[in-house]
Amino acid sequence: MAEPKSNELMEKIVSLCKRRGFIYQSSEIYGGINGFWDYGPLGAELKRHVKDAWWKTMVRLRDDVAGLEATIIMSPKIWQASGHVDTFSDPMIDCKTCKGRFRADQTDEIPCPQKPSKCVNECHGEKTEPRAFNLMFQTYVGPVQDDSSVAYLRPETAQAIFAQFKNVLETSRQRVPFGIAQIGKAFRNEVTPRNYTFRSREFEQMELEFFIRPDEVVEAICGGVAKPEGDGHPGDPQPNWGWQLWHKYWVEERIRFYEGIGLPRNTLVEYWQTRQELAHYARATVDILYKFPFSKRDEKGELKGEELEGIAARSDFDLSQHERFSGKPMGVFDEELRVAWKNLDQAKQDELWKRYYEARKGYLERSGVDAEQASKDATEDADGLARGQYIPHVIEPSAGVDRLILALIADAYSEVTETDPKGKSETRVILKFHPRVAPIKVAVLPLLKNKPELVAKAMQVFNTLRREMNAYYDDGGSIGRRYARQDEAGTPFCVTIDFETLEGMKDGEWAGQTDTVTLRHRDGGRQERVKISEVLPVLLERVR
Ligand code: ATP
């Protein structure tokens, strides 16, 4: 089986990440702290570029998405409304022999604390019954530590978006359909953090809540709801899209994003959650998986993949919960609906009214509201349609930054073995990051460091480039060594300032132009001669 090879690859990746300053163990000098990781100089740049790429794609380049940056600690009522206080838990079991604590659904993979290299089944100890373990980290707000001051570190960024929905709607001049995006830290006290940074206790998320009209509203306005046809991207959003097409659209948009930063489609898996796996309020959820080296294999030996992102159609559950718990209205007024409703015949009005009523009543009853009250409230909600009022539904693409960083590193990792003229061979690492996310975009290298003219020119080029992108200046060691160092850091381009730069010579001949440099490409090692004035535009085109 290829299993050991995968582990070997992970070992190489972990050691490279430490050696080159991508990822360190948090608090390493004190022996580390399980489930927490720090990003070193290269990792911090990589992470920043990934988040910038997401923000640019999801917010800046779209007219229909606005950004948000909320606090990590929020009113604990938010977590009651969202269901996290009651249900955000994993089933935990203890081993009576080795005293290890495990997730009941993952016992076959967890290292036994007594024999860390072995799995828990080696231990064969008797296990306790599973019990729910809430994953939220608790703290206290203010000087008094009692039940009334308990607060939580947010386990996801999404809830702040729902809580601020009305404020953003009012201040951003957006109208449904539109989205609110946020990037930020999230905390989960995972029972068993594992697979390097894949399952951490502190991590970052990039989340979008995209608010859409309920299907009944789309039908009232457009006369019908378009049905998804065939595979692939459904194209530009249309007014007659219901939740199914919006959901499909976001799945495809997100896959395009991953491809655009260098994860080929064949490394990703689109996994549709089964009915049993779906949350009770979700209509459909697609997980985008990446085939990590540590992923399990199917019967054909193919990697199955692990979750990078989940894209869920969550109905109007979240806004409805916050409306009930806060007592503040979370619905919107939609003039197009109000006008369209008046023009529907009675039979159509009755049909849409009934469907909306049933959906609202179903939600209320599932949330514990008694049947009589649920019927009364649902009637009020359905009556709101005629006034142009409803609670938006939502599609949620929710991605983890750290898992994506690990996927990008794993995917970029490659080795080359080169033999020198004396027959000595050496294997070295090249990280083939896409230029958009590469931590260093370009390294500027004077051929010799003891030639002041070369150094002055190199500094001039470096100072121009560093204003626009992350550039690195390196004058230490042979040029071959310096290229190899940059390959290992994943730098896609090197600019070398050599004597031709100064003299306007090319291949020993006067070329009639000064100020050219060697532009060296990491992939394939191709070198081309480029005018200094063209370096910046050439690079900008590739790294943006
Ligand atoms: P899993 O099933 O792997 O625990 P999840 O389904 O609970 O993940 P979500 O609640 O959907 O995850 O969170 C959205 C995204 O946040 C995930 O797709 C993942 O990328 C990231 N994420 C969640 N938990 C962690 C974690 N413990 N460490 C790192 N990233 C995480």
Coordinates of C-alpha atoms and ligand atoms in Angstrom, one line a residue:
M1 CA 0.0 0.0 0.0
A2 CA 1.1 3.6 -0.5
E3 CA 0.3 4.5 3.1
P4 CA 3.9 4.7 4.3
K5 CA 4.7 6.9 1.4
S6 CA 2.0 9.4 2.4
N7 CA 3.3 9.5 5.9
E8 CA 6.8 9.9 4.6
L9 CA 5.6 12.9 2.5
M10 CA 3.9 14.4 5.6
E11 CA 7.1 14.0 7.6
K12 CA 9.0 15.8 4.9
I13 CA 6.5 18.6 4.7
V14 CA 6.4 19.1 8.5
S15 CA 10.2 19.2 8.6
L16 CA 10.5 21.6 5.7
C17 CA 7.8 23.9 7.2
K18 CA 9.9 24.2 10.4
R19 CA 13.2 24.5 8.7
R20 CA 12.1 27.2 6.2
G21 CA 9.9 29.1 8.6
F22 CA 6.4 28.2 7.4
I23 CA 4.9 26.7 10.5
Y24 CA 6.2 26.3 14.1
Q25 CA 4.7 24.6 17.1
S26 CA 3.2 27.2 19.3
S27 CA 5.1 27.8 22.6
E28 CA 7.7 25.4 21.4
I29 CA 10.3 26.4 23.9
Y30 CA 7.9 25.3 26.7
G31 CA 7.3 21.9 25.0
G32 CA 4.4 23.2 22.8
I33 CA 0.7 23.2 23.3
N34 CA -1.4 20.6 21.6
G35 CA -3.5 21.9 18.7
F36 CA -1.9 25.3 18.4
W37 CA 0.5 26.4 15.6
D38 CA 2.4 29.6 14.7
Y39 CA 3.2 30.8 11.2
G40 CA 6.8 31.8 10.6
P41 CA 8.0 34.5 8.1
L42 CA 7.2 32.5 5.0
G43 CA 4.0 31.0 6.4
A44 CA 2.7 34.5 7.5
E45 CA 3.2 35.8 3.9
L46 CA 1.6 32.7 2.4
K47 CA -1.4 33.1 4.7
R48 CA -1.8 36.8 4.0
H49 CA -1.8 36.1 0.3
V50 CA -4.4 33.4 0.5
K51 CA -6.7 35.6 2.6
D52 CA -6.1 38.6 0.2
A53 CA -7.0 36.3 -2.7
W54 CA -10.2 35.2 -1.0
W55 CA -11.2 38.8 0.0
K56 CA -10.4 40.1 -3.5
T57 CA -12.5 37.3 -5.2
M58 CA -15.4 37.3 -2.7
V59 CA -15.7 41.0 -1.9
R60 CA -13.7 43.5 -4.0
L61 CA -14.5 42.0 -7.4
R62 CA -18.2 41.6 -6.7
D63 CA -20.9 44.2 -6.5
D64 CA -23.1 42.0 -4.3
V65 CA -20.9 41.2 -1.3
A66 CA -19.9 43.5 1.6
G67 CA -17.2 42.9 4.2
L68 CA -17.4 42.6 8.0
E69 CA -14.9 42.4 10.8
A70 CA -16.6 41.4 14.1
T71 CA -15.2 40.6 17.6
I72 CA -14.2 37.2 18.7
I73 CA -16.1 37.4 22.0
M74 CA -19.7 38.3 21.6
S75 CA -22.9 38.1 23.6
P76 CA -23.3 34.5 24.8
K77 CA -26.9 34.8 23.7
I78 CA -25.6 34.5 20.1
W79 CA -24.4 31.0 20.9
Q80 CA -27.7 30.1 22.5
A81 CA -29.6 31.2 19.4
S82 CA -27.2 29.4 17.0
G83 CA -27.5 26.2 18.9
H84 CA -23.9 26.0 19.8
V85 CA -24.4 26.1 23.6
D86 CA -26.7 23.1 23.4
T87 CA -25.4 21.0 20.6
F88 CA -21.9 22.0 19.5
S89 CA -20.3 18.9 20.9
D90 CA -18.4 15.8 19.9
P91 CA -19.0 12.4 21.5
M92 CA -16.1 11.7 23.9
I93 CA -15.0 8.5 25.5
D94 CA -12.3 7.7 28.0
C95 CA -10.1 4.6 28.1
K96 CA -10.2 3.0 31.6
T97 CA -6.8 1.4 31.0
C98 CA -4.6 4.0 29.4
K99 CA -6.7 7.0 30.6
G100 CA -6.7 8.4 27.1
R101 CA -9.6 10.6 26.0
F102 CA -10.9 10.1 22.4
R103 CA -13.6 11.0 20.0
A104 CA -16.0 8.0 20.0
D105 CA -16.2 8.2 16.2
Q106 CA -12.5 8.1 15.7
T107 CA -11.0 5.5 18.1
D108 CA -9.2 3.5 15.5
E109 CA -6.9 6.3 14.5
I110 CA -6.0 8.0 17.7
P111 CA -2.5 7.5 19.2
C112 CA -2.6 5.8 22.6
P113 CA -0.9 8.1 25.2
Q114 CA 0.9 5.0 26.7
K115 CA 2.3 3.9 23.4
P116 CA 2.1 7.0 21.2
S117 CA 3.3 5.2 18.1
K118 CA 0.5 2.7 18.4
C119 CA -3.2 3.2 17.9
V120 CA -5.6 3.0 20.7
N121 CA -6.8 -0.4 19.7
E122 CA -3.4 -1.7 20.8
C123 CA -4.3 -0.7 24.2
H124 CA -7.7 -2.6 24.0
G125 CA -8.7 -1.0 27.3
E126 CA -12.3 -0.8 28.3
K127 CA -14.0 2.4 27.2
T128 CA -16.5 4.6 29.0
E129 CA -19.9 5.3 27.3
P130 CA -19.7 8.3 24.9
R131 CA -20.7 11.6 26.4
A132 CA -21.2 15.0 24.8
F133 CA -18.2 17.3 25.1
N134 CA -18.9 21.0 24.1
L135 CA -16.2 22.3 21.9
M136 CA -16.5 26.0 22.8
F137 CA -13.8 27.6 24.8
Q138 CA -15.2 29.4 27.8
T139 CA -14.0 32.6 29.5
Y140 CA -15.4 35.3 31.8
V141 CA -16.0 38.9 30.9
G142 CA -15.3 41.4 33.6
P143 CA -13.9 41.1 37.1
V144 CA -16.5 38.7 38.5
Q145 CA -16.3 35.1 37.6
D146 CA -19.7 33.6 37.9
D147 CA -22.4 32.1 35.6
S148 CA -23.6 35.6 34.6
S149 CA -20.2 36.5 33.2
V150 CA -19.5 33.4 31.1
A151 CA -18.6 34.1 27.5
Y152 CA -17.2 32.0 24.6
L153 CA -14.5 32.4 22.1
R154 CA -16.3 32.1 18.8
P155 CA -16.3 28.6 17.3
E156 CA -17.0 30.1 13.9
T157 CA -17.1 33.6 12.4
A158 CA -20.5 33.1 10.7
Q159 CA -22.8 34.0 13.6
A160 CA -21.5 37.6 13.8
I161 CA -22.6 38.0 10.2
F162 CA -26.2 37.0 11.1
A163 CA -26.2 39.2 14.2
Q164 CA -25.0 42.2 12.2
F165 CA -27.2 41.4 9.1
K166 CA -29.6 44.3 9.6
N167 CA -26.8 46.9 10.2
V168 CA -24.9 45.8 7.1
L169 CA -28.1 45.8 5.1
E170 CA -28.9 49.4 6.1
T171 CA -25.4 50.8 5.8
S172 CA -24.1 49.0 2.6
R173 CA -27.1 49.8 0.3
Q174 CA -27.2 46.2 -0.7
R175 CA -30.5 44.4 -1.5
V176 CA -31.2 40.6 -1.4
P177 CA -29.6 38.7 -3.0
F178 CA -26.3 39.8 -1.5
G179 CA -23.6 38.5 0.8
I180 CA -21.6 39.4 3.8
A181 CA -18.0 38.1 4.1
Q182 CA -15.7 37.8 7.0
I183 CA -12.2 36.4 7.7
G184 CA -11.2 35.8 11.2
K185 CA -10.1 33.5 14.0
A186 CA -12.2 30.7 15.4
F187 CA -11.6 28.4 18.4
R188 CA -12.7 24.9 19.0
N189 CA -11.6 22.8 21.9
E190 CA -11.2 19.7 19.6
V191 CA -11.0 16.5 21.6
T192 CA -8.1 15.2 19.5
P193 CA -6.3 17.8 17.4
R194 CA -4.4 15.9 14.7
N195 CA -2.9 15.8 11.2
Y196 CA -0.6 18.7 11.8
T197 CA -2.5 22.0 11.4
F198 CA -5.5 20.2 9.8
R199 CA -7.5 20.0 13.1
S200 CA -6.3 22.8 15.3
R201 CA -7.9 24.3 18.4
E202 CA -7.3 27.9 17.1
F203 CA -7.7 28.5 13.4
E204 CA -8.9 30.9 10.9
Q205 CA -12.0 30.9 8.7
M206 CA -13.1 32.7 5.6
E207 CA -16.9 32.7 5.5
L208 CA -19.5 34.1 3.3
E209 CA -23.2 34.3 4.1
F210 CA -25.0 34.9 0.8
F211 CA -28.6 35.9 1.5
I212 CA -31.2 35.0 -1.2
R213 CA -35.0 35.2 -1.7
P214 CA -37.0 32.2 -0.6
D215 CA -38.2 30.2 -3.6
E216 CA -41.8 31.3 -3.0
V217 CA -40.6 34.9 -3.4
V218 CA -38.6 34.2 -6.5
E219 CA -41.7 32.5 -8.0
A220 CA -44.0 35.4 -7.1
I221 CA -41.6 37.9 -8.8
C222 CA -40.4 35.9 -11.8
G223 CA -43.3 33.5 -12.4
G224 CA -41.2 30.4 -11.7
V225 CA -37.9 29.1 -10.3
A226 CA -35.2 28.0 -12.6
K227 CA -34.1 24.4 -12.1
P228 CA -30.4 23.4 -12.3
E229 CA -29.5 21.6 -15.5
G230 CA -26.4 19.6 -16.3
D231 CA -23.0 19.7 -14.6
G232 CA -20.7 22.6 -14.2
H233 CA -21.0 26.3 -13.5
P234 CA -24.5 27.7 -14.1
G235 CA -23.2 31.1 -15.4
D236 CA -24.0 34.6 -14.2
P237 CA -26.7 34.9 -11.5
Q238 CA -30.2 35.4 -12.7
P239 CA -33.3 36.8 -10.9
N240 CA -35.2 33.5 -11.3
W241 CA -32.6 31.5 -9.4
G242 CA -33.9 29.6 -6.3
W243 CA -31.7 28.1 -3.6
Q244 CA -30.6 25.1 -5.7
L245 CA -29.0 27.2 -8.4
W246 CA -27.5 29.6 -6.0
H247 CA -26.0 26.7 -4.1
K248 CA -24.6 25.1 -7.3
Y249 CA -23.3 28.5 -8.3
W250 CA -21.3 28.9 -5.1
V251 CA -20.0 25.4 -5.2
E252 CA -18.6 26.0 -8.7
E253 CA -17.3 29.5 -7.8
R254 CA -15.4 28.1 -4.9
I255 CA -13.9 25.3 -7.0
R256 CA -12.8 28.0 -9.5
F257 CA -11.2 29.9 -6.7
Y258 CA -9.2 26.9 -5.6
E259 CA -8.1 26.3 -9.2
G260 CA -7.2 29.9 -9.6
I261 CA -4.7 29.7 -6.7
G262 CA -3.1 26.5 -8.0
L263 CA -5.1 23.5 -6.7
P264 CA -5.9 21.4 -9.7
R265 CA -9.5 20.2 -9.9
N266 CA -8.3 16.5 -9.8
T267 CA -7.0 17.1 -6.3
L268 CA -10.4 18.2 -5.1
V269 CA -13.5 16.1 -4.4
E270 CA -17.0 17.5 -4.4
Y271 CA -18.8 15.5 -1.6
W272 CA -22.6 15.8 -1.2
Q273 CA -23.6 15.1 2.3
T274 CA -26.2 12.4 2.6
R275 CA -29.7 13.0 4.1
Q276 CA -28.5 11.5 7.4
E277 CA -25.4 13.7 7.6
L278 CA -27.2 17.0 6.9
A279 CA -28.0 19.4 9.8
H280 CA -31.8 19.4 10.4
Y281 CA -32.2 22.9 8.9
A282 CA -29.9 22.4 5.9
R283 CA -31.3 21.6 2.5
A284 CA -28.0 20.5 0.9
T285 CA -24.4 20.7 1.9
V286 CA -21.4 20.1 -0.4
D287 CA -18.0 19.6 1.2
I288 CA -15.0 20.4 -1.0
L289 CA -12.3 17.9 0.0
Y290 CA -8.6 18.0 -0.8
K291 CA -6.7 14.8 -1.2
F292 CA -4.2 15.3 1.6
P293 CA -1.4 12.8 1.9
F294 CA -2.9 11.6 5.2
S295 CA -6.4 11.1 3.7
K296 CA -7.9 7.6 3.9
R297 CA -8.0 5.6 0.7
D298 CA -11.0 4.0 -1.0
E299 CA -11.1 0.4 -2.1
K300 CA -9.3 1.3 -5.4
G301 CA -6.5 2.9 -3.4
E302 CA -7.5 6.5 -4.3
L303 CA -7.2 9.2 -1.7
K304 CA -10.7 10.1 -0.4
G305 CA -9.9 13.6 0.6
E306 CA -10.5 15.7 3.7
E307 CA -12.7 18.8 4.1
L308 CA -11.4 22.1 3.1
E309 CA -14.7 23.9 2.9
G310 CA -18.4 23.3 3.4
I311 CA -21.0 25.0 1.2
A312 CA -24.4 24.7 2.9
A313 CA -27.9 25.8 1.9
R314 CA -29.1 26.7 5.4
S315 CA -32.6 27.9 4.7
D316 CA -33.7 30.8 6.9
F317 CA -32.8 29.0 10.0
D318 CA -30.0 31.4 11.3
L319 CA -31.8 34.7 10.9
S320 CA -35.0 33.2 12.2
Q321 CA -33.2 31.9 15.4
H322 CA -31.7 35.4 16.0
E323 CA -35.1 37.0 15.4
R324 CA -36.7 34.7 18.1
F325 CA -33.9 35.0 20.6
S326 CA -33.2 38.7 20.3
G327 CA -36.8 39.8 19.7
K328 CA -35.5 42.0 16.8
P329 CA -37.0 41.6 13.3
M330 CA -34.6 40.1 10.9
G331 CA -36.8 40.2 7.8
V332 CA -36.4 42.5 4.8
F333 CA -38.8 44.6 2.8
D334 CA -38.7 43.8 -0.9
E335 CA -40.6 46.3 -3.1
E336 CA -40.4 44.0 -6.1
L337 CA -42.3 41.3 -4.1
R338 CA -44.9 43.8 -2.9
V339 CA -45.7 44.9 -6.4
A340 CA -45.5 41.4 -7.9
W341 CA -47.8 39.9 -5.2
K342 CA -50.6 42.3 -6.1
N343 CA -50.5 41.1 -9.7
L344 CA -50.8 37.4 -8.9
D345 CA -54.1 35.7 -9.2
Q346 CA -55.8 34.5 -6.0
A347 CA -55.0 30.8 -6.7
K348 CA -51.2 31.6 -7.1
Q349 CA -51.3 33.8 -4.0
D350 CA -52.9 31.0 -2.0
E351 CA -50.5 28.4 -3.3
L352 CA -47.4 30.5 -2.4
W353 CA -48.9 31.6 0.9
K354 CA -49.5 28.0 1.9
R355 CA -46.0 26.8 1.0
Y356 CA -44.4 29.6 2.9
Y357 CA -46.7 29.1 5.8
E358 CA -45.8 25.3 5.9
A359 CA -42.1 26.0 5.8
R360 CA -42.2 28.6 8.6
K361 CA -44.5 26.4 10.7
G362 CA -42.1 23.5 10.2
Y363 CA -39.2 25.5 11.3
L364 CA -41.0 26.9 14.4
E365 CA -42.2 23.5 15.5
R366 CA -38.8 21.9 15.1
S367 CA -37.4 24.7 17.2
G368 CA -39.7 23.8 20.1
V369 CA -42.5 26.3 19.6
D370 CA -45.9 24.7 20.4
A371 CA -48.2 23.8 17.5
E372 CA -50.8 26.5 18.2
Q373 CA -48.3 29.3 18.6
A374 CA -46.3 28.1 15.6
S375 CA -49.4 28.2 13.4
K376 CA -50.2 31.7 14.6
D377 CA -46.6 33.0 13.9
A378 CA -46.4 31.2 10.6
T379 CA -49.7 32.8 9.5
E380 CA -48.3 36.2 10.4
D381 CA -45.1 35.4 8.4
A382 CA -47.0 34.3 5.4
D383 CA -49.3 37.3 5.5
G384 CA -46.1 39.4 5.3
L385 CA -45.5 38.3 1.7
A386 CA -48.3 40.5 0.5
R387 CA -46.5 43.5 2.2
G388 CA -43.2 42.5 0.5
Q389 CA -41.7 41.0 3.7
Y390 CA -39.8 37.8 4.3
I391 CA -36.8 36.4 6.1
P392 CA -34.0 35.7 3.6
H393 CA -32.5 32.3 3.1
V394 CA -28.8 31.8 3.0
I395 CA -26.1 29.9 1.2
E396 CA -22.9 29.6 3.3
P397 CA -19.5 28.8 1.8
S398 CA -17.3 28.3 4.8
A399 CA -13.6 27.7 4.3
G400 CA -10.6 27.1 6.7
V401 CA -7.5 29.2 6.0
D402 CA -5.1 26.8 7.8
R403 CA -6.4 23.7 6.0
L404 CA -6.0 25.5 2.7
I405 CA -2.4 26.5 3.6
L406 CA -1.6 22.9 4.3
A407 CA -3.2 21.8 1.1
L408 CA -1.2 24.4 -0.9
I409 CA 2.0 23.3 0.7
A410 CA 1.3 19.6 0.1
D411 CA 0.4 20.3 -3.5
A412 CA 3.4 22.5 -4.1
Y413 CA 5.9 20.1 -2.7
S414 CA 8.1 18.5 -5.3
E415 CA 11.6 17.2 -5.4
V416 CA 14.3 17.2 -8.1
T417 CA 17.5 15.2 -8.2
E418 CA 20.3 16.8 -10.0
T419 CA 23.8 15.4 -10.8
D420 CA 26.8 17.7 -11.1
P421 CA 29.6 17.2 -13.7
K422 CA 31.6 15.2 -11.1
G423 CA 28.7 12.7 -10.8
K424 CA 27.5 13.8 -7.4
S425 CA 23.8 13.9 -7.2
E426 CA 21.7 16.0 -4.9
T427 CA 17.9 16.0 -4.2
R428 CA 16.4 19.3 -3.5
V429 CA 12.9 20.6 -2.8
I430 CA 10.9 23.0 -5.0
L431 CA 7.7 24.4 -3.8
K432 CA 5.6 25.1 -6.8
F433 CA 3.2 27.7 -5.4
H434 CA 1.0 29.6 -7.8
P435 CA 2.5 33.1 -8.1
R436 CA -0.7 34.5 -6.6
V437 CA -0.1 32.9 -3.3
A438 CA 3.7 32.4 -3.2
P439 CA 5.1 34.0 0.0
I440 CA 7.9 35.7 -1.9
K441 CA 7.0 36.8 -5.4
V442 CA 10.5 37.8 -6.6
A443 CA 14.0 37.6 -5.3
V444 CA 16.5 40.2 -6.4
L445 CA 20.0 38.9 -6.7
P446 CA 23.2 40.9 -7.5
L447 CA 25.5 38.5 -9.2
L448 CA 28.4 39.6 -6.9
K449 CA 28.1 41.4 -3.7
N450 CA 31.5 43.1 -3.8
K451 CA 30.8 45.1 -7.0
P452 CA 29.2 48.4 -5.9
E453 CA 27.7 49.1 -9.3
L454 CA 25.9 45.8 -9.3
V455 CA 24.7 46.2 -5.7
A456 CA 23.5 49.8 -6.4
K457 CA 21.5 48.6 -9.4
A458 CA 20.1 45.6 -7.6
M459 CA 19.0 47.9 -4.7
Q460 CA 17.3 50.2 -7.2
V461 CA 15.4 47.3 -8.7
F462 CA 14.6 45.8 -5.3
N463 CA 13.2 49.1 -4.0
T464 CA 10.9 49.5 -7.0
L465 CA 9.6 45.9 -6.7
R466 CA 9.1 45.7 -3.0
R467 CA 6.6 48.6 -3.0
E468 CA 4.2 46.5 -5.1
M469 CA 4.8 42.9 -4.0
N470 CA 6.8 40.8 -1.4
A471 CA 10.3 41.0 -2.8
Y472 CA 13.4 39.5 -1.2
Y473 CA 17.0 40.7 -1.5
D474 CA 19.7 38.0 -1.4
D475 CA 23.4 38.5 -2.1
G476 CA 24.8 35.5 -0.1
G477 CA 26.5 32.5 -1.8
S478 CA 26.7 31.3 -5.4
I479 CA 23.9 32.2 -7.7
G480 CA 23.0 28.5 -8.1
R481 CA 22.7 28.2 -4.3
R482 CA 20.6 31.3 -4.2
Y483 CA 18.2 30.0 -6.9
A484 CA 17.9 26.7 -5.0
R485 CA 17.1 28.6 -1.7
Q486 CA 14.3 30.5 -3.5
D487 CA 13.0 27.3 -5.1
E488 CA 12.6 25.8 -1.7
A489 CA 10.7 28.8 -0.5
G490 CA 8.5 28.6 -3.5
T491 CA 9.5 31.9 -5.1
P492 CA 8.3 31.9 -8.7
F493 CA 10.7 34.5 -10.1
C494 CA 14.3 35.7 -9.5
V495 CA 15.8 38.8 -11.0
T496 CA 19.6 38.7 -11.4
I497 CA 21.6 41.8 -11.9
D498 CA 24.7 40.9 -13.7
F499 CA 27.4 42.6 -15.8
E500 CA 25.2 42.7 -18.9
T501 CA 22.9 44.9 -16.9
L502 CA 25.6 47.4 -16.5
E503 CA 27.2 47.1 -19.9
G504 CA 24.4 46.5 -22.3
M505 CA 26.1 43.4 -23.6
K506 CA 24.4 40.3 -24.6
D507 CA 26.2 37.0 -25.1
G508 CA 29.4 39.0 -25.2
E509 CA 28.1 41.3 -28.0
W510 CA 27.1 44.9 -27.6
A511 CA 23.3 44.7 -27.7
G512 CA 22.7 48.4 -27.8
Q513 CA 20.7 48.6 -24.6
T514 CA 21.6 48.9 -21.0
D515 CA 19.5 48.1 -18.0
T516 CA 18.4 44.6 -18.8
V517 CA 18.3 41.8 -16.2
T518 CA 17.9 38.0 -16.1
L519 CA 14.4 36.9 -15.2
R520 CA 14.6 33.4 -14.0
H521 CA 11.5 31.2 -13.7
R522 CA 11.3 28.7 -10.9
D523 CA 9.3 26.2 -12.9
G524 CA 11.6 24.7 -15.5
G525 CA 14.4 27.1 -14.7
R526 CA 13.9 29.1 -17.9
Q527 CA 15.8 32.4 -18.1
E528 CA 15.0 35.4 -20.2
R529 CA 16.5 38.8 -20.7
V530 CA 14.1 41.6 -19.7
K531 CA 14.4 45.4 -19.6
I532 CA 14.4 46.7 -16.0
S533 CA 11.5 49.0 -16.9
E534 CA 9.5 45.9 -17.9
V535 CA 10.2 43.8 -14.9
L536 CA 7.4 45.3 -12.7
P537 CA 4.6 45.1 -15.3
V538 CA 5.6 41.6 -16.3
L539 CA 5.6 40.4 -12.7
L540 CA 2.4 42.2 -11.7
E541 CA 0.6 40.4 -14.5
R542 CA 1.6 37.1 -13.1
V543 CA 1.3 37.6 -9.3
R544 CA -2.1 39.4 -9.2
Ligands
ATP1 P1 -14.8 18.8 10.6 O1 -15.9 17.9 10.2 O2 -13.5 18.5 9.8 O3 -14.6 19.0 12.0 P2 -16.6 20.9 10.3 O4 -17.6 20.4 9.3 O5 -17.0 20.9 11.7 O6 -15.2 20.3 10.1 P3 -17.2 23.6 9.7 O7 -17.9 23.8 11.0 O8 -18.1 23.4 8.5 O9 -16.2 22.4 9.9 O10 -16.2 24.8 9.5 C1 -15.9 25.3 8.3 C2 -14.4 25.2 7.9 O11 -13.6 25.6 9.0 C3 -14.0 23.7 7.7 O12 -14.3 23.3 6.3 C4 -12.5 23.8 7.9 O13 -11.8 24.2 6.8 C5 -12.4 24.8 9.0 N1 -12.2 24.1 10.3 C6 -13.2 23.6 11.1 N2 -12.7 23.1 12.2 C7 -11.3 23.2 12.1 C8 -10.2 22.9 12.9 N3 -10.4 22.3 14.1 N4 -9.0 23.2 12.5 C9 -8.8 23.8 11.3 N5 -9.8 24.2 10.5 C10 -11.0 23.9 10.9

